[in-house]
CSV table of C-alpha atoms and ligand atoms in Angstrom, one decimal:
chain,number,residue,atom,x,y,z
A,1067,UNK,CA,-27.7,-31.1,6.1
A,1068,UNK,CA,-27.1,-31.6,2.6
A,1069,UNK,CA,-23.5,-32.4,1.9
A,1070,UNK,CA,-23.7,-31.6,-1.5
A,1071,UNK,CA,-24.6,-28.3,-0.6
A,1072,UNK,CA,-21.5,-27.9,1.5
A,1073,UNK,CA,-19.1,-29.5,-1.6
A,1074,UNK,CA,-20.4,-27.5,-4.6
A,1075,UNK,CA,-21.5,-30.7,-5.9
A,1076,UNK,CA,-25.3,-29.5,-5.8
A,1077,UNK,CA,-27.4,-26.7,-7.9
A,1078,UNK,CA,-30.5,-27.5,-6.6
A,1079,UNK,CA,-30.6,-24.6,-4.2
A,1080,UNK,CA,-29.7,-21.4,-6.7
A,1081,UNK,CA,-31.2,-18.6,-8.7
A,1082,UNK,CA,-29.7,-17.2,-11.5
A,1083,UNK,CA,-28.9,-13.4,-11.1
A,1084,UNK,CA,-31.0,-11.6,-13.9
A,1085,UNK,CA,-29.1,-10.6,-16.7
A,1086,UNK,CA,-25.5,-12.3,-15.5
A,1087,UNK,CA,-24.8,-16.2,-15.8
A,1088,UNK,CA,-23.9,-16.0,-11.7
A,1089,UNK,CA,-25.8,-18.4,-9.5
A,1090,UNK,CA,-26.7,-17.1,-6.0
A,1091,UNK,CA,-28.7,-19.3,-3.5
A,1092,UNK,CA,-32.2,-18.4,-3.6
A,1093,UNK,CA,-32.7,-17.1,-0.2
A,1094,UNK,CA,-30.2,-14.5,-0.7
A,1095,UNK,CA,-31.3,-13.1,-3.7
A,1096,UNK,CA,-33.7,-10.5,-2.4
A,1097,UNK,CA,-31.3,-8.9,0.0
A,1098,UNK,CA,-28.4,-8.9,-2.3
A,1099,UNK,CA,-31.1,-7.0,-4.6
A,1100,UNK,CA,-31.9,-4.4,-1.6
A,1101,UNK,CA,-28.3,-4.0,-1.0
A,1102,UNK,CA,-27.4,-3.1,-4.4
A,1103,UNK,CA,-30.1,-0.9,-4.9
A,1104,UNK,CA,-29.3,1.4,-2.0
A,1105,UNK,CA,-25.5,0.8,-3.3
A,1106,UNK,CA,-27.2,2.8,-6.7
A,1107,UNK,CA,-28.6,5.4,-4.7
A,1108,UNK,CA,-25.2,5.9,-2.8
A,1109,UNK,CA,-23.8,6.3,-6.3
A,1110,UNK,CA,-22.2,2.6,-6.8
A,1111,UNK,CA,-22.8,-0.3,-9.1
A,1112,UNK,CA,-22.3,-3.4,-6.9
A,1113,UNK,CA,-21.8,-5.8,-9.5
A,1114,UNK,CA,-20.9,-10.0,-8.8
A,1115,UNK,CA,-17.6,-10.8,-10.4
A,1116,UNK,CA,-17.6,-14.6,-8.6
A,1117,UNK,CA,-20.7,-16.2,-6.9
A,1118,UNK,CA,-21.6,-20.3,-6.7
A,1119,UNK,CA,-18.4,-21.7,-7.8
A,1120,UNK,CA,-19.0,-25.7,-8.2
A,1121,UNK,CA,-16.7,-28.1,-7.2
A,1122,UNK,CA,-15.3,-29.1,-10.9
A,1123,UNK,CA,-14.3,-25.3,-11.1
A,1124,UNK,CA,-12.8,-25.0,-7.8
A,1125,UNK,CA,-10.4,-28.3,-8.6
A,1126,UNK,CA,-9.4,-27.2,-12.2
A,1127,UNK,CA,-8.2,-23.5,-10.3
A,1128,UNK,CA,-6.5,-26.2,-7.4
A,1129,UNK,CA,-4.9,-27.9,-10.2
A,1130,UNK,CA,-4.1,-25.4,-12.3
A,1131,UNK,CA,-2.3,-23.6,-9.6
A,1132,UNK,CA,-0.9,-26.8,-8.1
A,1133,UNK,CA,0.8,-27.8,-10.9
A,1134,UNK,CA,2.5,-24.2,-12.2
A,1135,UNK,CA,0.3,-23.4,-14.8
A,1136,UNK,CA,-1.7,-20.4,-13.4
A,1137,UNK,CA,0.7,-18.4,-11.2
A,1138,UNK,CA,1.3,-18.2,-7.7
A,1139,UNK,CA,0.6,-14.9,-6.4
A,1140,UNK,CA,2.5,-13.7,-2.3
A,1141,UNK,CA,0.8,-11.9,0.2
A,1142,UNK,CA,0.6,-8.4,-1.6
A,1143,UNK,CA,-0.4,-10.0,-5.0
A,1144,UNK,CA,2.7,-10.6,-6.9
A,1145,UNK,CA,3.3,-13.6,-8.7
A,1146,UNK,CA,5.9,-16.3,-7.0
A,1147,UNK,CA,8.8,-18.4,-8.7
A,1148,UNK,CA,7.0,-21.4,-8.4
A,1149,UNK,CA,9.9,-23.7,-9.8
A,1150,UNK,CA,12.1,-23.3,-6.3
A,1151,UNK,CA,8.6,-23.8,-4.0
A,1152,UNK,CA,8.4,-27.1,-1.8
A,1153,UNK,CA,5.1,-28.9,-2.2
A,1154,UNK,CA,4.4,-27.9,1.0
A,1155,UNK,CA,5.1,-24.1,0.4
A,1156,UNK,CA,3.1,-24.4,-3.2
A,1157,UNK,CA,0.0,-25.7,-1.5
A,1158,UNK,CA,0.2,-22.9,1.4
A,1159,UNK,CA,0.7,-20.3,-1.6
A,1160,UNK,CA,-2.5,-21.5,-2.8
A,1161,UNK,CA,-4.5,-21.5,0.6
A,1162,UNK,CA,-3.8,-18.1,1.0
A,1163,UNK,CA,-5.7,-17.1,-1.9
A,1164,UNK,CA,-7.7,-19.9,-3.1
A,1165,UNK,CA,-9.7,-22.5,-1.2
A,1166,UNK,CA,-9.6,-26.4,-1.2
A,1167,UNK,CA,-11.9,-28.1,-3.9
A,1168,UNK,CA,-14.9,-28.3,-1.6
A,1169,UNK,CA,-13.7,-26.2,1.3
A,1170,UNK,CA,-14.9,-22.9,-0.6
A,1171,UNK,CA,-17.3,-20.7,0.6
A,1172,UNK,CA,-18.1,-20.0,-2.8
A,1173,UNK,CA,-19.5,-23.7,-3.1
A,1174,UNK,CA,-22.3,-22.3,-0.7
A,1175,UNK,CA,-24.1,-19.9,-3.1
A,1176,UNK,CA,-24.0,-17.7,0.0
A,1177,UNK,CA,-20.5,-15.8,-0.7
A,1178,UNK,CA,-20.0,-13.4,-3.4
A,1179,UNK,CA,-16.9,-11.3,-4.9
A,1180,UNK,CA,-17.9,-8.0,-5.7
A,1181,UNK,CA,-16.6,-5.0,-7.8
A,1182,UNK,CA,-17.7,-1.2,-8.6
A,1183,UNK,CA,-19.0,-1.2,-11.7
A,1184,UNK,CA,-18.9,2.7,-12.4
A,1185,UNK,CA,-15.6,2.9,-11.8
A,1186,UNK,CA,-14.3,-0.7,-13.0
A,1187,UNK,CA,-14.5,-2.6,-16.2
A,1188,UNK,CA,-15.9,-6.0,-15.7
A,1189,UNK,CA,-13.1,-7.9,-17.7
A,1190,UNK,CA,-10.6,-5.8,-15.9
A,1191,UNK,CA,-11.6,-7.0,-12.4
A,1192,UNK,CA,-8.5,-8.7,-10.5
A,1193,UNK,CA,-9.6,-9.4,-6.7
A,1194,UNK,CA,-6.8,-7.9,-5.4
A,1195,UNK,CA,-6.2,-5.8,-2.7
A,1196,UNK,CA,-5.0,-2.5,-4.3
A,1197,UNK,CA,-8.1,-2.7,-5.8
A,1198,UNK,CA,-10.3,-2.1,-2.7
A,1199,UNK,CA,-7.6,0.3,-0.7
A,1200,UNK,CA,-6.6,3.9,-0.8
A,1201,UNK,CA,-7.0,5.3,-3.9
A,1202,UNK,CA,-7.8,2.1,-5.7
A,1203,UNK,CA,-11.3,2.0,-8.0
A,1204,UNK,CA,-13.1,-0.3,-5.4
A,1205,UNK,CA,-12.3,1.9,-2.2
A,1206,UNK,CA,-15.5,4.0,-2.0
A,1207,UNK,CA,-17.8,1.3,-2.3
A,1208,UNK,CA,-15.8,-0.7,-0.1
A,1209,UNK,CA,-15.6,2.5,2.4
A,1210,UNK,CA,-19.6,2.7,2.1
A,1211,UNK,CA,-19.8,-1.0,2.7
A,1212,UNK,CA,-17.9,-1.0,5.9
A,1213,UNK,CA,-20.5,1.9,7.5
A,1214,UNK,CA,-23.2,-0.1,6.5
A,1215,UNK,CA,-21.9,-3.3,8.1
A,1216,UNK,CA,-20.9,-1.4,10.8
A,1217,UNK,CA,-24.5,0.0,11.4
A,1218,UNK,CA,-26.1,-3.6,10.6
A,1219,UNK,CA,-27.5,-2.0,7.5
A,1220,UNK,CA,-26.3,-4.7,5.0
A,1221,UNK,CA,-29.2,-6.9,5.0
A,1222,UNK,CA,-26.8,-9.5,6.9
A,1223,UNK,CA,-24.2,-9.1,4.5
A,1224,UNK,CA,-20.7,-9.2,6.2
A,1225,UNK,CA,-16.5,-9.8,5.2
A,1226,UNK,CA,-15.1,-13.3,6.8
A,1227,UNK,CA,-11.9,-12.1,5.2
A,1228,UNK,CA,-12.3,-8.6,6.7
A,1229,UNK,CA,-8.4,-8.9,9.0
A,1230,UNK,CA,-5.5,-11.1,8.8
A,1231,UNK,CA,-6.0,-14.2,10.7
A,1232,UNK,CA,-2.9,-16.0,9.2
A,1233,UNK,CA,-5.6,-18.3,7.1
A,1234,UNK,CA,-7.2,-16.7,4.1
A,1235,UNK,CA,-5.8,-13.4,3.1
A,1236,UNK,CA,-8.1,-10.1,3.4
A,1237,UNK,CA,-10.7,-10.0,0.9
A,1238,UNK,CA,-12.3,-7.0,1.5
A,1239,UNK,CA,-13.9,-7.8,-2.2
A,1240,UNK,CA,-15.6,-11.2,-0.5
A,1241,UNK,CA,-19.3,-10.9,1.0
A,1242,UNK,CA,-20.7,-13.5,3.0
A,1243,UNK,CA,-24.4,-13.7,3.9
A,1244,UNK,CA,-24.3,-14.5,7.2
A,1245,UNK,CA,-27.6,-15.5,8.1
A,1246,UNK,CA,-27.4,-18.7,6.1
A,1247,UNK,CA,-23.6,-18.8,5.7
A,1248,UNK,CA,-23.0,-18.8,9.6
A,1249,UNK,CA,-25.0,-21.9,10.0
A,1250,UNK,CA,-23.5,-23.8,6.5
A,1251,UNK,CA,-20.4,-23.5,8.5
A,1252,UNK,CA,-21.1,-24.9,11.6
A,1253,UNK,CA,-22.7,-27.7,9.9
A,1254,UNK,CA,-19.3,-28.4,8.1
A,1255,UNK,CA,-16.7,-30.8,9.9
A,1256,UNK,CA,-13.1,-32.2,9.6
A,1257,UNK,CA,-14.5,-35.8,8.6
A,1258,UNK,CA,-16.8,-34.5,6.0
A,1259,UNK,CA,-13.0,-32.4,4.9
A,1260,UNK,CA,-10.6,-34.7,4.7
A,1261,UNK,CA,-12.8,-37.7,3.0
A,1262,UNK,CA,-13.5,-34.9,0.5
A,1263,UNK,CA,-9.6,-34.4,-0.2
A,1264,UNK,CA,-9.0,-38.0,0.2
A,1265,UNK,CA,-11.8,-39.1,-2.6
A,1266,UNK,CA,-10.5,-36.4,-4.9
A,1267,UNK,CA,-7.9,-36.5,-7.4
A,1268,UNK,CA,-6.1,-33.4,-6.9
A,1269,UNK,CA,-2.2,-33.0,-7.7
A,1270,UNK,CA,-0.7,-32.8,-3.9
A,1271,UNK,CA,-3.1,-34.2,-2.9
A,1272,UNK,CA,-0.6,-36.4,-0.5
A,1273,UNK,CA,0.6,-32.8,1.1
A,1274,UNK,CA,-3.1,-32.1,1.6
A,1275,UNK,CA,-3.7,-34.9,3.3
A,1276,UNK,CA,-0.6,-35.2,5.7
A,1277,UNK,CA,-1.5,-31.3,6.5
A,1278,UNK,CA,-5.6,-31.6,5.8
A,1279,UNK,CA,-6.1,-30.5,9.9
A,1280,UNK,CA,-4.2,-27.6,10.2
A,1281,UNK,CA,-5.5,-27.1,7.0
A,1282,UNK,CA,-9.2,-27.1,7.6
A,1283,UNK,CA,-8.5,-25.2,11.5
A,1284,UNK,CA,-6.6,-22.6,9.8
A,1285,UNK,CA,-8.6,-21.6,6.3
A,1286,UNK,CA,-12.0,-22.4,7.2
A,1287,UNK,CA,-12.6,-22.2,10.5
A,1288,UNK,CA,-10.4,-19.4,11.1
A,1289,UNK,CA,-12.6,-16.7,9.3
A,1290,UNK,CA,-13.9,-13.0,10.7
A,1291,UNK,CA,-17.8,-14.0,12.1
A,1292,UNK,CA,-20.1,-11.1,11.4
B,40,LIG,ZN1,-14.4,-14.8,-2.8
């Protein structure tokens, strides 16, 4: 397995998505394309909002978050006073909605954040979750994904972040493409997680690294399997 692959610290194995600057891993390009073209003719525009995030991108969000100056958000979305948070609360804050520099699924090429693009604007796109629910402008193509993952109709697409395991919050907006995200996963390890964290030089990083397994068992192993 190629490490890099698993950090984000590798492009070798993307495609760029025709007429967007997101990367996607190559072998997943042809059934993202099938899916969104049946999304068309179920009336939806399954656009990317996020795909390949490196690792450089993913630590200047960690660090950006870690140190107050992008905000905080709780469990429904809202920001947090981050001035009265413990280290320890700031970096479980973050967890909940952000991954570790080179613990993101995003660093796969194999995950993707996704958006209705008839009924949302592109620069208007949050990822959160009144979004995707009730009467929010994501829930009918989120309602049409869920019968097609349910009938194994989504070219192996599936949500890891479908329930609340106490890890990640839901993401109903996060598609993973299980038949090469599965086995990036289980080629992943603690060793290859905490070396990561402790060769890095991200702010709390100290908290990380005194909480780095219940970290790893509870954010990325801990995820919905298709
Ligand atoms: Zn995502």
């Amino acid at each position: 397995m190629n490490v890099d692959l698993l950090l984000g610290k590798t492009q070798e194995h993307l495609v760029c998505l025709e007429g967007t600057n997101h990367l996607l891993h190559k072998d997943m390009l042809r059934d993202f394309l099938r899916l969104r073209e049946d999304a068309r003719d179920a009336g939806f525009e399954l656009s990317v909002a996020s795909a390949f995030r490196d690792y450089q991108r993913q630590e200047s969000i960690w660090n950006a978050k870690a140190s107050g100056q992008r905000p905080l958000l709780d469990e429904s979305g809202r920001p947090l006073v981050f001035e009265v948070m413990s280290p320890t609360e700031i970096i479980f804050a973050i967890l909940r909605w952000s991954a570790v520099p080179g613990g993101s699924r995003h660093h796969w090429g194999t995950d993707i954040d996704v958006f209705d693009e008839r009924t949302q604007i592109k620069g208007d796109v949050k990822l959160i979750p009144s979004e995707v629910t009730q009467d929010g402008p994501a829930a009918p193509l989120h309602n049409w994904l869920d019968e097609r993952i349910a009938a194994s109709e989504a070219y192996g697409f599936y949500r890891p972040y479908e329930t609340d395991r106490g890890g990640v919050a839901p993401e109903l907006w996060h598609l993973s493409y299980s038949p090469l995200s599965v086995g990036l996963l289980e080629s992943y390890n603690f060793t290859l997680f905490r070396k990561n964290i402790f060769e890095s030089e991200l702010i709390l990083k100290s908290v990380l690294l005194d909480q780095a397994e219940e970290i790893y068992q509870r954010f990325m192993l801990n995820v919905d399997l298709p």
